[in-house]
Coordinates of C-alpha atoms and ligand atoms in Angstrom, one line a residue:
X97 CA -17.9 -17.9 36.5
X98 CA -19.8 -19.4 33.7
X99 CA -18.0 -22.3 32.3
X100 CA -19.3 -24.4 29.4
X101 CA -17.9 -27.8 29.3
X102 CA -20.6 -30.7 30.4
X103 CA -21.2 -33.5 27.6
X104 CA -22.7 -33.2 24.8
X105 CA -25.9 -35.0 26.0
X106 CA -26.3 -32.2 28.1
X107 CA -27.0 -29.6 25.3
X108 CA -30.7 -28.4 27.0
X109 CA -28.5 -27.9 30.6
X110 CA -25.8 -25.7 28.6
X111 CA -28.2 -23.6 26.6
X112 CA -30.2 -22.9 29.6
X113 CA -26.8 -21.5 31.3
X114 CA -25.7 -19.5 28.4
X115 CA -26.6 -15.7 29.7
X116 CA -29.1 -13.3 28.3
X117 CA -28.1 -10.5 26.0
X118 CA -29.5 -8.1 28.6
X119 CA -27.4 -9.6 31.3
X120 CA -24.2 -9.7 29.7
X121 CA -24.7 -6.1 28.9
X122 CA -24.8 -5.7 32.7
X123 CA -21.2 -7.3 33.0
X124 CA -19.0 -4.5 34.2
X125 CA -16.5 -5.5 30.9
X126 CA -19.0 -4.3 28.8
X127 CA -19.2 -0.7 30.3
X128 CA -15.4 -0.1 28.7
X129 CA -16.7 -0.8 25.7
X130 CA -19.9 1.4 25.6
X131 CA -17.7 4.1 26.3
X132 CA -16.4 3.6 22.8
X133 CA -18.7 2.2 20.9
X134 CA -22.5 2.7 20.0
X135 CA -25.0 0.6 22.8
X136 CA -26.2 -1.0 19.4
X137 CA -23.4 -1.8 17.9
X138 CA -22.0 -3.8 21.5
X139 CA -25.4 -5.1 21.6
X140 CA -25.6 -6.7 18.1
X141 CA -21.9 -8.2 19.1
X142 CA -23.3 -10.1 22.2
X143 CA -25.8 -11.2 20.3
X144 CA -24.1 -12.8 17.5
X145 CA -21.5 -14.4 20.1
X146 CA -24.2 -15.7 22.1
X147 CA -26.2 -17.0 18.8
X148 CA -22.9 -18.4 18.1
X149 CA -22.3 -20.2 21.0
X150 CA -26.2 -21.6 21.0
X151 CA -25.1 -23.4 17.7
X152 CA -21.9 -24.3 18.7
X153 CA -24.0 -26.1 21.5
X154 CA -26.7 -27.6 19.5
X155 CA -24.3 -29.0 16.9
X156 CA -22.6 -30.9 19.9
X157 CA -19.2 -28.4 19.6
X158 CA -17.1 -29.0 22.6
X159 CA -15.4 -25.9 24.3
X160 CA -15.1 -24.0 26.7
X161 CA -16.5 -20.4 26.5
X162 CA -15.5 -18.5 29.6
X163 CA -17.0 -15.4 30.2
X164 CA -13.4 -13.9 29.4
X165 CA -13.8 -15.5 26.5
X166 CA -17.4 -14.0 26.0
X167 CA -15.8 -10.5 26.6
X168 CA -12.9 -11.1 24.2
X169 CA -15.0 -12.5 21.3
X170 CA -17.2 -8.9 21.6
X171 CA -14.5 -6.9 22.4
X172 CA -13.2 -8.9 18.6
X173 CA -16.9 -8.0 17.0
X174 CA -16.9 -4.1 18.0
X175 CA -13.5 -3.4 16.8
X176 CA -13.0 -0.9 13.4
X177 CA -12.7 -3.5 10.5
X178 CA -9.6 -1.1 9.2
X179 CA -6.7 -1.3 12.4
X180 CA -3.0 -1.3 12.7
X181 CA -0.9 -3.6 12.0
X182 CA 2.7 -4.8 12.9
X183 CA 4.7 -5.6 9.6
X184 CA 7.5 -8.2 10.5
X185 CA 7.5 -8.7 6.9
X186 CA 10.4 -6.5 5.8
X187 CA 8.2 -5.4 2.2
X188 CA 8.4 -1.8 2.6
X189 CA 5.7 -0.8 0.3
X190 CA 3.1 -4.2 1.0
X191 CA 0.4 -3.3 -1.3
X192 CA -1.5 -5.6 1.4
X193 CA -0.9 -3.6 4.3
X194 CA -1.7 -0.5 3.0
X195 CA 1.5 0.9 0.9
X196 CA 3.3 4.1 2.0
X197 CA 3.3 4.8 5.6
X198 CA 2.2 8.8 5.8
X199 CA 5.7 11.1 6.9
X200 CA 4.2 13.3 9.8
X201 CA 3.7 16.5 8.3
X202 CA 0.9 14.4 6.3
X203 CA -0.7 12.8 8.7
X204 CA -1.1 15.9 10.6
X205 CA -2.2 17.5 7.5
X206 CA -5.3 14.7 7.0
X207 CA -6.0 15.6 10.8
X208 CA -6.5 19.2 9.9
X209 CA -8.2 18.8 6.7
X210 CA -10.6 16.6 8.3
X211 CA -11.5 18.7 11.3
X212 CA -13.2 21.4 9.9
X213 CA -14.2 22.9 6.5
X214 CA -11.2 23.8 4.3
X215 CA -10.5 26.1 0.9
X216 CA -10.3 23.3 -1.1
X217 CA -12.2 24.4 -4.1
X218 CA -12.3 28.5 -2.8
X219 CA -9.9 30.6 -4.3
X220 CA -9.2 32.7 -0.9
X221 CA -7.6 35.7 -3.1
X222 CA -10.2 35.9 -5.9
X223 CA -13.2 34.9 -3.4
X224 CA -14.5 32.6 -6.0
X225 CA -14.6 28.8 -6.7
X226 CA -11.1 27.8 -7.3
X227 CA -9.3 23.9 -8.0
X228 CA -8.0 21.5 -5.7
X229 CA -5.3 20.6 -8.0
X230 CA -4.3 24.0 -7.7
X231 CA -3.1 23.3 -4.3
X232 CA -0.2 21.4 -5.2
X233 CA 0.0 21.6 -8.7
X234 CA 2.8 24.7 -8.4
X235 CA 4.4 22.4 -6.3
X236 CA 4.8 19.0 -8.3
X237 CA 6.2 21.6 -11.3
X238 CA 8.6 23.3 -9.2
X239 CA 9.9 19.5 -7.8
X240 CA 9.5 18.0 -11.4
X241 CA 10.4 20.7 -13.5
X242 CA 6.8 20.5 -15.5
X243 CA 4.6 23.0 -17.2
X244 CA 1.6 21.8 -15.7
X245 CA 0.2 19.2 -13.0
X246 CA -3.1 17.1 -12.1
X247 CA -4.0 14.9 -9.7
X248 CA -5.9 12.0 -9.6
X249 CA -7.5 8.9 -7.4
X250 CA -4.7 6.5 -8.6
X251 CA -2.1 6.2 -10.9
X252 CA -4.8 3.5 -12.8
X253 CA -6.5 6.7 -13.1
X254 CA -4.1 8.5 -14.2
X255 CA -3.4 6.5 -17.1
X256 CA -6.8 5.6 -18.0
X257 CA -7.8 9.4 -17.9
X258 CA -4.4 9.9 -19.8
X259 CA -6.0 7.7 -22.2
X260 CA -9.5 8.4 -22.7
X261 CA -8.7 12.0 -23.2
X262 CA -5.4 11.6 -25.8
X263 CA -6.6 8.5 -27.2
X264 CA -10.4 7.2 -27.3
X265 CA -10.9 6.0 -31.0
X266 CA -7.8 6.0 -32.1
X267 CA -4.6 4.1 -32.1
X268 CA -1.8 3.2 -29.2
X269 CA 1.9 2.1 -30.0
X270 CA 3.2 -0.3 -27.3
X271 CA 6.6 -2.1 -27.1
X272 CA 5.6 -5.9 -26.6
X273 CA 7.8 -5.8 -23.6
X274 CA 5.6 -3.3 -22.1
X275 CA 2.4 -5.0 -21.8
X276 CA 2.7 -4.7 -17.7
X277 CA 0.6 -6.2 -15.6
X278 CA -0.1 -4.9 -11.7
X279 CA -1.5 -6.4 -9.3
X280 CA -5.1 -6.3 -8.9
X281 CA -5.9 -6.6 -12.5
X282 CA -4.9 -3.5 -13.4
X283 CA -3.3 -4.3 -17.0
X284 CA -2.1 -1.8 -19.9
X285 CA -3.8 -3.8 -22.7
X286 CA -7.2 -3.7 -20.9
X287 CA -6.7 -0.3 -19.5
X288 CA -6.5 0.6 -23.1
X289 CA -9.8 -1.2 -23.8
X290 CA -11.8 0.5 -21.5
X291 CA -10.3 3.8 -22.6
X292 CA -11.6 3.2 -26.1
X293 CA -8.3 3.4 -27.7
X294 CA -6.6 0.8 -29.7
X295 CA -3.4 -1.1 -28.6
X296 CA -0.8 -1.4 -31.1
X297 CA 1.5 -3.4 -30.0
X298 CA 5.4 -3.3 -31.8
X299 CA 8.4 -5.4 -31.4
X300 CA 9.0 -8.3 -29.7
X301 CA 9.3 -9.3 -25.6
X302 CA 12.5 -8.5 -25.6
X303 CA 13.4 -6.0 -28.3
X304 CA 11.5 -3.5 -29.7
X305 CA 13.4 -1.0 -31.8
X306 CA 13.1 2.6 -32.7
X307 CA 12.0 1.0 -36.7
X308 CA 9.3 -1.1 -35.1
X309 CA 7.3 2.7 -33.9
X310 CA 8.1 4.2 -37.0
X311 CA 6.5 1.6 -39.0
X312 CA 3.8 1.2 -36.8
X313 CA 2.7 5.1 -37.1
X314 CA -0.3 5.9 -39.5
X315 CA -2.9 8.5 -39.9
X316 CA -5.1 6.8 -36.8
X317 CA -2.2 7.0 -34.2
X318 CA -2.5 9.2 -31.0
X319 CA 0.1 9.0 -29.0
X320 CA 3.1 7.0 -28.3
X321 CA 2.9 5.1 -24.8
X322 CA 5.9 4.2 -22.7
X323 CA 5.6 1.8 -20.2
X324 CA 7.9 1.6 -17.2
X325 CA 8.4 -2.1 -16.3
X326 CA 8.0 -1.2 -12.5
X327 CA 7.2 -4.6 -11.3
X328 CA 9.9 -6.8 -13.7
X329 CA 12.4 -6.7 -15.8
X330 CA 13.8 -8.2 -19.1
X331 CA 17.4 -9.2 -19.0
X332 CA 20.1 -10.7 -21.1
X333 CA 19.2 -10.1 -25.3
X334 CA 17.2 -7.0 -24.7
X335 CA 16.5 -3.8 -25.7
X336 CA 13.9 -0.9 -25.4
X337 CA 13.4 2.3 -27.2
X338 CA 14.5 5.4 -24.5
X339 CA 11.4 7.7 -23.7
X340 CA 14.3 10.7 -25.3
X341 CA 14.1 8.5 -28.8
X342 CA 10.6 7.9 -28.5
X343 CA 10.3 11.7 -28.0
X344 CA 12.2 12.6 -31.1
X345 CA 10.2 10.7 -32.6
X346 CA 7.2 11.7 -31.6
X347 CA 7.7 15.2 -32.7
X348 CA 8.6 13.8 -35.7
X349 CA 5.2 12.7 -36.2
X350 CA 3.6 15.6 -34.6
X351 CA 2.6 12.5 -32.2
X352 CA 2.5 12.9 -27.9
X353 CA 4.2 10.9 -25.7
X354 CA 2.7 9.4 -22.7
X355 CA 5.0 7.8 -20.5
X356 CA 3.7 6.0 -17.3
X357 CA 6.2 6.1 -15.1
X358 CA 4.1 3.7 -12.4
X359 CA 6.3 4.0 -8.7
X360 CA 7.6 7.4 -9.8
X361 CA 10.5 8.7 -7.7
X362 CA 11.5 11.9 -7.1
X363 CA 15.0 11.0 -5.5
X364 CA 18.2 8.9 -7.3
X365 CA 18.1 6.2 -4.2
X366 CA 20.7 4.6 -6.4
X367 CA 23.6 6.5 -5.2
X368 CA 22.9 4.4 -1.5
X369 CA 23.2 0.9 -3.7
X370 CA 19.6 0.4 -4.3
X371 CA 18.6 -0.1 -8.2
X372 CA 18.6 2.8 -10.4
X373 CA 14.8 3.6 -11.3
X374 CA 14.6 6.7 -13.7
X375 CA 13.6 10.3 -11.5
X376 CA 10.0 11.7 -12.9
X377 CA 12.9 14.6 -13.6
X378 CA 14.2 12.8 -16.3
X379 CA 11.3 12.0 -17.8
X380 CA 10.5 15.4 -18.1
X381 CA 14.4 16.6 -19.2
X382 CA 13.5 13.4 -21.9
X383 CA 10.7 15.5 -23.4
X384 CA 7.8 13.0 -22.3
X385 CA 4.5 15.1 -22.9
X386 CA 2.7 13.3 -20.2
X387 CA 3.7 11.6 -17.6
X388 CA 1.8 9.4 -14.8
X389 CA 2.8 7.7 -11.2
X390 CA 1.5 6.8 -8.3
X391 CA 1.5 8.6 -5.0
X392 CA 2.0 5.9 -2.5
X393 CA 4.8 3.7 -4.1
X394 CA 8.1 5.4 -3.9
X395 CA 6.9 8.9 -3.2
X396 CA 6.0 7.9 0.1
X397 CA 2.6 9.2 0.0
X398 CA -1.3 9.0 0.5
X399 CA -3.0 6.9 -2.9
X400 CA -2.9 9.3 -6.0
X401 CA -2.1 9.6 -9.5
X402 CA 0.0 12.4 -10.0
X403 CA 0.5 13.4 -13.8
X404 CA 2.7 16.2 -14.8
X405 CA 3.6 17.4 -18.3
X406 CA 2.8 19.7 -21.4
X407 CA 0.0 22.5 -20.1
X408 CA -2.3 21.7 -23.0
X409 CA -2.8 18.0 -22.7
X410 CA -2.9 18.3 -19.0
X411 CA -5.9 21.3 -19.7
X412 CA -7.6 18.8 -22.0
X413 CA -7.2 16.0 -19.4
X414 CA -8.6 18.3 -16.3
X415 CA -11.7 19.2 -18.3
X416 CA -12.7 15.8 -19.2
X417 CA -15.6 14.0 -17.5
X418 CA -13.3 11.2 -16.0
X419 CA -11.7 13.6 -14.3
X420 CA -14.7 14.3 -12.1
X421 CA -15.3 10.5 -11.7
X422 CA -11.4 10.0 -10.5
X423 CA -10.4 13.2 -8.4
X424 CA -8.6 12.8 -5.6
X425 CA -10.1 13.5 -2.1
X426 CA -9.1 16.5 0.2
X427 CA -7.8 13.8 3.1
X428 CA -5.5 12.3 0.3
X429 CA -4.6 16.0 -1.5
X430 CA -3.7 17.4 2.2
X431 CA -1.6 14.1 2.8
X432 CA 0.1 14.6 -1.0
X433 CA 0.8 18.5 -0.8
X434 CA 2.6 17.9 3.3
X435 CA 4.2 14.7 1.5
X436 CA 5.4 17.0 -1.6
X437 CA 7.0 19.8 0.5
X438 CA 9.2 17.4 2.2
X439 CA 11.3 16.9 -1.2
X440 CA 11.7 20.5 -1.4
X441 CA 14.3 19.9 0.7
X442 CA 15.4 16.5 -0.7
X443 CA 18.0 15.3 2.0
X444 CA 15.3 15.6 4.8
X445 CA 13.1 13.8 2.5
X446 CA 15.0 10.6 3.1
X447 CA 14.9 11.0 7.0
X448 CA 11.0 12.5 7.2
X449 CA 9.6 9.9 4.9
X450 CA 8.6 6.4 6.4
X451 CA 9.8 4.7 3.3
X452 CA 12.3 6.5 2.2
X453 CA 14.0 6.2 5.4
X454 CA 13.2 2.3 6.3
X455 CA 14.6 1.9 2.4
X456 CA 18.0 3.2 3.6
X457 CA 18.4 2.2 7.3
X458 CA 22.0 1.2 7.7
X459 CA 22.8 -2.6 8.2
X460 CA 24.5 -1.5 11.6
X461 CA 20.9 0.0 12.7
X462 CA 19.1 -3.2 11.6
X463 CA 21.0 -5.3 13.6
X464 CA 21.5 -3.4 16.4
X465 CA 17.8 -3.5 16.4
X466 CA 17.4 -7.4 15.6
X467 CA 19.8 -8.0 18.1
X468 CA 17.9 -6.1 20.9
X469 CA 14.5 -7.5 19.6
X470 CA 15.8 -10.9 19.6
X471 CA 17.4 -10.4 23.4
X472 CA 14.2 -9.6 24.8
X473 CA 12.0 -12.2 23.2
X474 CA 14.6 -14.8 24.4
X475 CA 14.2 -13.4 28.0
X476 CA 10.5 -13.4 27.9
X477 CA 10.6 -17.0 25.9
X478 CA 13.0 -18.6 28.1
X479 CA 13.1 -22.7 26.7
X480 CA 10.1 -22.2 25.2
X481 CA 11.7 -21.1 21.5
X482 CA 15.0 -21.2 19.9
X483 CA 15.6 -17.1 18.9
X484 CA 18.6 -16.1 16.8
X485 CA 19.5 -12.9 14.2
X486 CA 20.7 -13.9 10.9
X487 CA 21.1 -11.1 7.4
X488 CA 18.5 -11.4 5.2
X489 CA 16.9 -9.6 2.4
X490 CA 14.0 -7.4 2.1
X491 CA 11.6 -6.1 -0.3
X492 CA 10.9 -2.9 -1.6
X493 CA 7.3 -3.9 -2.7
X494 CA 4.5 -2.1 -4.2
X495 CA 5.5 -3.2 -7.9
X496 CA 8.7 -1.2 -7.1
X497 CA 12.1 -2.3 -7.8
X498 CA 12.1 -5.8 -8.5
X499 CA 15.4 -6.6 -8.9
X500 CA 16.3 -5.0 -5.2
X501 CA 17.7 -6.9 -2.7
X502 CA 18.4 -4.8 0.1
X503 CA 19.9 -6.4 2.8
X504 CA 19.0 -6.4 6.4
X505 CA 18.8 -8.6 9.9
X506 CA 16.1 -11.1 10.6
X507 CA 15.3 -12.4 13.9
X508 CA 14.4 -15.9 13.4
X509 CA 12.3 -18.2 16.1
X510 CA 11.2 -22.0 16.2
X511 CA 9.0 -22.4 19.3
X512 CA 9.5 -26.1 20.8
X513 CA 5.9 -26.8 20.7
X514 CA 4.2 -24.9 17.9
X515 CA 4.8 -25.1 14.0
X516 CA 5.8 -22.1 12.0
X517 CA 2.7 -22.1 10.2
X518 CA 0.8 -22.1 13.6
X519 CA 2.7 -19.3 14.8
X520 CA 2.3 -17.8 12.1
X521 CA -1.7 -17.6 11.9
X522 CA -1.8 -17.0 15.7
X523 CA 0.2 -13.7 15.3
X524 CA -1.8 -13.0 12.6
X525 CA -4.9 -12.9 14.8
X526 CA -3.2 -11.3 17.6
X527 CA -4.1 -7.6 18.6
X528 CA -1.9 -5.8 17.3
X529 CA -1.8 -8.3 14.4
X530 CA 2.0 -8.9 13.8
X531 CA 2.5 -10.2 9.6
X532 CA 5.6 -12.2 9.5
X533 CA 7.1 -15.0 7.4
X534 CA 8.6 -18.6 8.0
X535 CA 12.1 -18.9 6.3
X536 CA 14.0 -22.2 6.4
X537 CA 11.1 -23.3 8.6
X538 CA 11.7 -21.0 11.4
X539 CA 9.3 -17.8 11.7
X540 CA 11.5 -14.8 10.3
X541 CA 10.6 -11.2 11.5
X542 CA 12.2 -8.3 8.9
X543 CA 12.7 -5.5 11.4
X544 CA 13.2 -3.3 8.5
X545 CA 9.5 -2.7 8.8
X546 CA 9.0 -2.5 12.5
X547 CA 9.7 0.7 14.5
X548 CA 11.2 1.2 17.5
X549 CA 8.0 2.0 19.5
X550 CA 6.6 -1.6 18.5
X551 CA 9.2 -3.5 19.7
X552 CA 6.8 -4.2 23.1
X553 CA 3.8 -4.8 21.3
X554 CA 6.1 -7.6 19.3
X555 CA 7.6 -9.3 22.2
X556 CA 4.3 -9.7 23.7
X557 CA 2.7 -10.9 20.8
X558 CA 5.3 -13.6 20.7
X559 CA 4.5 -14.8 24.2
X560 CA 0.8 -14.8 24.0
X561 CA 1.3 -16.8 20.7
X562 CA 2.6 -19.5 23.5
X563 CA -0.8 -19.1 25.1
X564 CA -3.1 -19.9 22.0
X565 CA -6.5 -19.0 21.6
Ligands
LIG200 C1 1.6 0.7 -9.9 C2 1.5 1.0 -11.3 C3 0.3 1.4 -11.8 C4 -0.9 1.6 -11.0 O1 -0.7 2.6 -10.0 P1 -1.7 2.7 -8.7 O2 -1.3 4.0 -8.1 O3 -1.5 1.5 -7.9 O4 -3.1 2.8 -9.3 C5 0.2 1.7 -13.2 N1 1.2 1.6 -14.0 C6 2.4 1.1 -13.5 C7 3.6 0.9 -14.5 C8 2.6 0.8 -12.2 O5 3.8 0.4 -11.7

């Protein structure tokens, strides 16, 4: 064994011991890794290490580097930057960890579309160049009861493509209230900027009346925007025009109304306790002419901006040049059209749909769950941490639902010789990462968010936290 841990004054001794790229590439460790990874890409991994280790020697580090260690920092290096990870969190839709979970049917549908060559832009019937949004555009209208469909990168997309095309020169009305911001700077009044339309903004932050639209209209105004506050709300003294009003009077005016919807639901989840968010459905039965939302909020689906509504704006929108620059790609469409045909049967929705279905897991389930989660981490932990299941709350996430507090069972831990924030960062750096939260200075793990089949990979990840580095 190579073992690095003479003093300091020894630096010339240490570098001459630390091993050659060539031989550490004879190690028998590395031949598991060559079998799935490129011989460069292991080899510019025990480089770096070794260069790494040559400085931590030269600057008088102290440490150990084992050649275990060696093996583990390159086994580190070689891995895919994008991997799994264990959410402990209980956020169901972490923008961070990569929103929606896919339901199977889509991932199995990414699999196929990426395999081999597809009809995504062939019209098999006619023989002739055809359009992906074709693919699921009969689909979203028969599930939202729209004329016409599109579908985009992004629901930022969406709306700026909504924009650009209804609106570029000429004048927005806004409710003051509605001015959302998103995380990741995505903001309506500089979405409108960069669309080229002006933002007229009416009413106050917490009022805005039908009057304050009306007065607001003029011969430069395009179209009447309704944002959804997805992300917050306004309580107590407050009051919003309806999209239905804002449609009256919109017709009125001869004027479109865009509504952006932002998590855009398919299913009333309210009837199982969880807020009411208005359907896409109703925006349609309200008259909105076009209306944007997102894919992977709480659709349950791969990143897209999904815009249904009145055939001739969506027609004007399709042909302009954003379009091109924001269309969806055939991993993401394939993912969306698999994700869309599970609503056609709407109560299977909620059990095929990751989200949908850790949304509305029964308290029983959760604690059932915490309970056995917690009962094996004690056993492998023995004194070595206190373990207990209390309720908690979760979060939908995703700028969904803010107001939500769905209730569920935490397992909570306080290791006798490690601080929360410690433990924290060391499961964080684990492999599987596990992402978990201290509450009342205790780690908290949500296992709203955790399946079944990771329950292993957590309970292990909680002993080796015990280990360290
Ligand atoms: C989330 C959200 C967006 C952005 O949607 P992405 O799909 O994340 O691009 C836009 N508007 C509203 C109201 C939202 O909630």
């Amino acid at each position: 064994m190579w073992v690095m841990s003479m003093p300091p004054e020894q630096k010339n001794g240490l570098l001459r011991q630390l091993p050659a790229v060539d031989q550490v590439m004879r190690w028998p460790e590395m031949a598991c890794l060559l079998e799935e990874h490129p011989r460069g890409v292991v080899v510019d991994g025990v480089r770096n290490i070794l260069g790494r280790l040559r400085e931590a020697i030269l600057n008088g580090e102290p440490g150990g580097a084992h050649r275990e260690e060696v093996v583990r920092q390159v086994t580190d290096a070689v891995r895919p930057n994008l991997r799994p990870v264990i959410n402990a969190t209980g956020v169901v839709l972490h923008t961070n960890l990569g929103r929606a979970v896919l339901c199977r049917r889509a991932q199995e549908a990414v699999a196929r579309a990426s395999s081999g060559f597809t009809n995504l832009e062939f019209n098999l019937v006619a023989g002739k160049r055809g359009q992906r949004h074709a693919l699921v555009e009969e689909l979203l209208c028969r599930l939202t009861g729209a004329e016409a469909a599109l579908v985009v990168n992004n629901n930022a997309a969406a709306v700026l493509l909504a924009l650009s095309t209804l609106a570029a020169g000429r004048e927005v009305i806004v409710s003051r209230g509605q001015l959302v911001e998103i995380g990741g700077s995505f903001r309506i009044p500089d979405v409108m900027r960069q669309s080229g339309a002006f933002l007229v903004e009416v009413g106050s932050t917490n009022k805005t009346h039908r009057r304050d639209y009306r007065e607001a209209v003029n011969e430069r105004t395009a179209l009447l925007l309704h944002v959804h506050m997805s992300n917050y709300r306004i309580i107590g003294f407050a009051q919003e025009v309806p999209v239905a009003e804002l449609v009256t009077l919109g017709r009125e005016y001869n004027l479109p109304v865009v509504s952006d919807l932002g998590s855009g639901s398919l299913v009333d989840l309210s009837r199982f306790g969880l807020p009411y968010e208005p359907t896409v459905q109703e925006m349609v039965t309200a008259g909105a002419d076009v209306i944007t939302f997102s894919g992977d909020k709480l659709l349950g689906g791969p990143q897209a901006g999904l815009v249904v509504g009145r055939r001739d704006y969506i027609e004007r929108m399709r042909k302009h040049p954003l379009a091109r620059a924001v269309r969806i790609d055939k991993l993401n469409l394939g993912a969306l059209e698999a994700t869309l045909r599970e609503y056609l049967d709407p109560e299977a929705a909620l059990e095929e749909i990751p989200i949908l279905r850790m949304l509305l897991r029964p308290i029983e389930e959760l604690k059932a769950m915490a309970g056995e989660l917690a009962a094996r981490v004690s056993e492998a932990l023995g004194e070595q941490a206190d373990v207990w299941v209390e309720e908690g709350i979760s979060q939908v996430g995703g700028g969904a639902m803010p107001t939500a507090v769905p209730l569920s069972a935490l397992v909570f831990m306080e290791y006798r010789d490690l601080g929360v924030n410690e433990v924290i960062r060391r499961l964080r750096l684990n492999e599987p990462p596990v992402i978990a939260r201290a509450e009342k200075h205790a780690l908290a793990l949500d296992v709203r968010t955790i399946g079944m089949q990771e329950i292993p990979a957590v309970v292990e990840a909680l002993q080796t936290v015990v280990r360290g580095d």
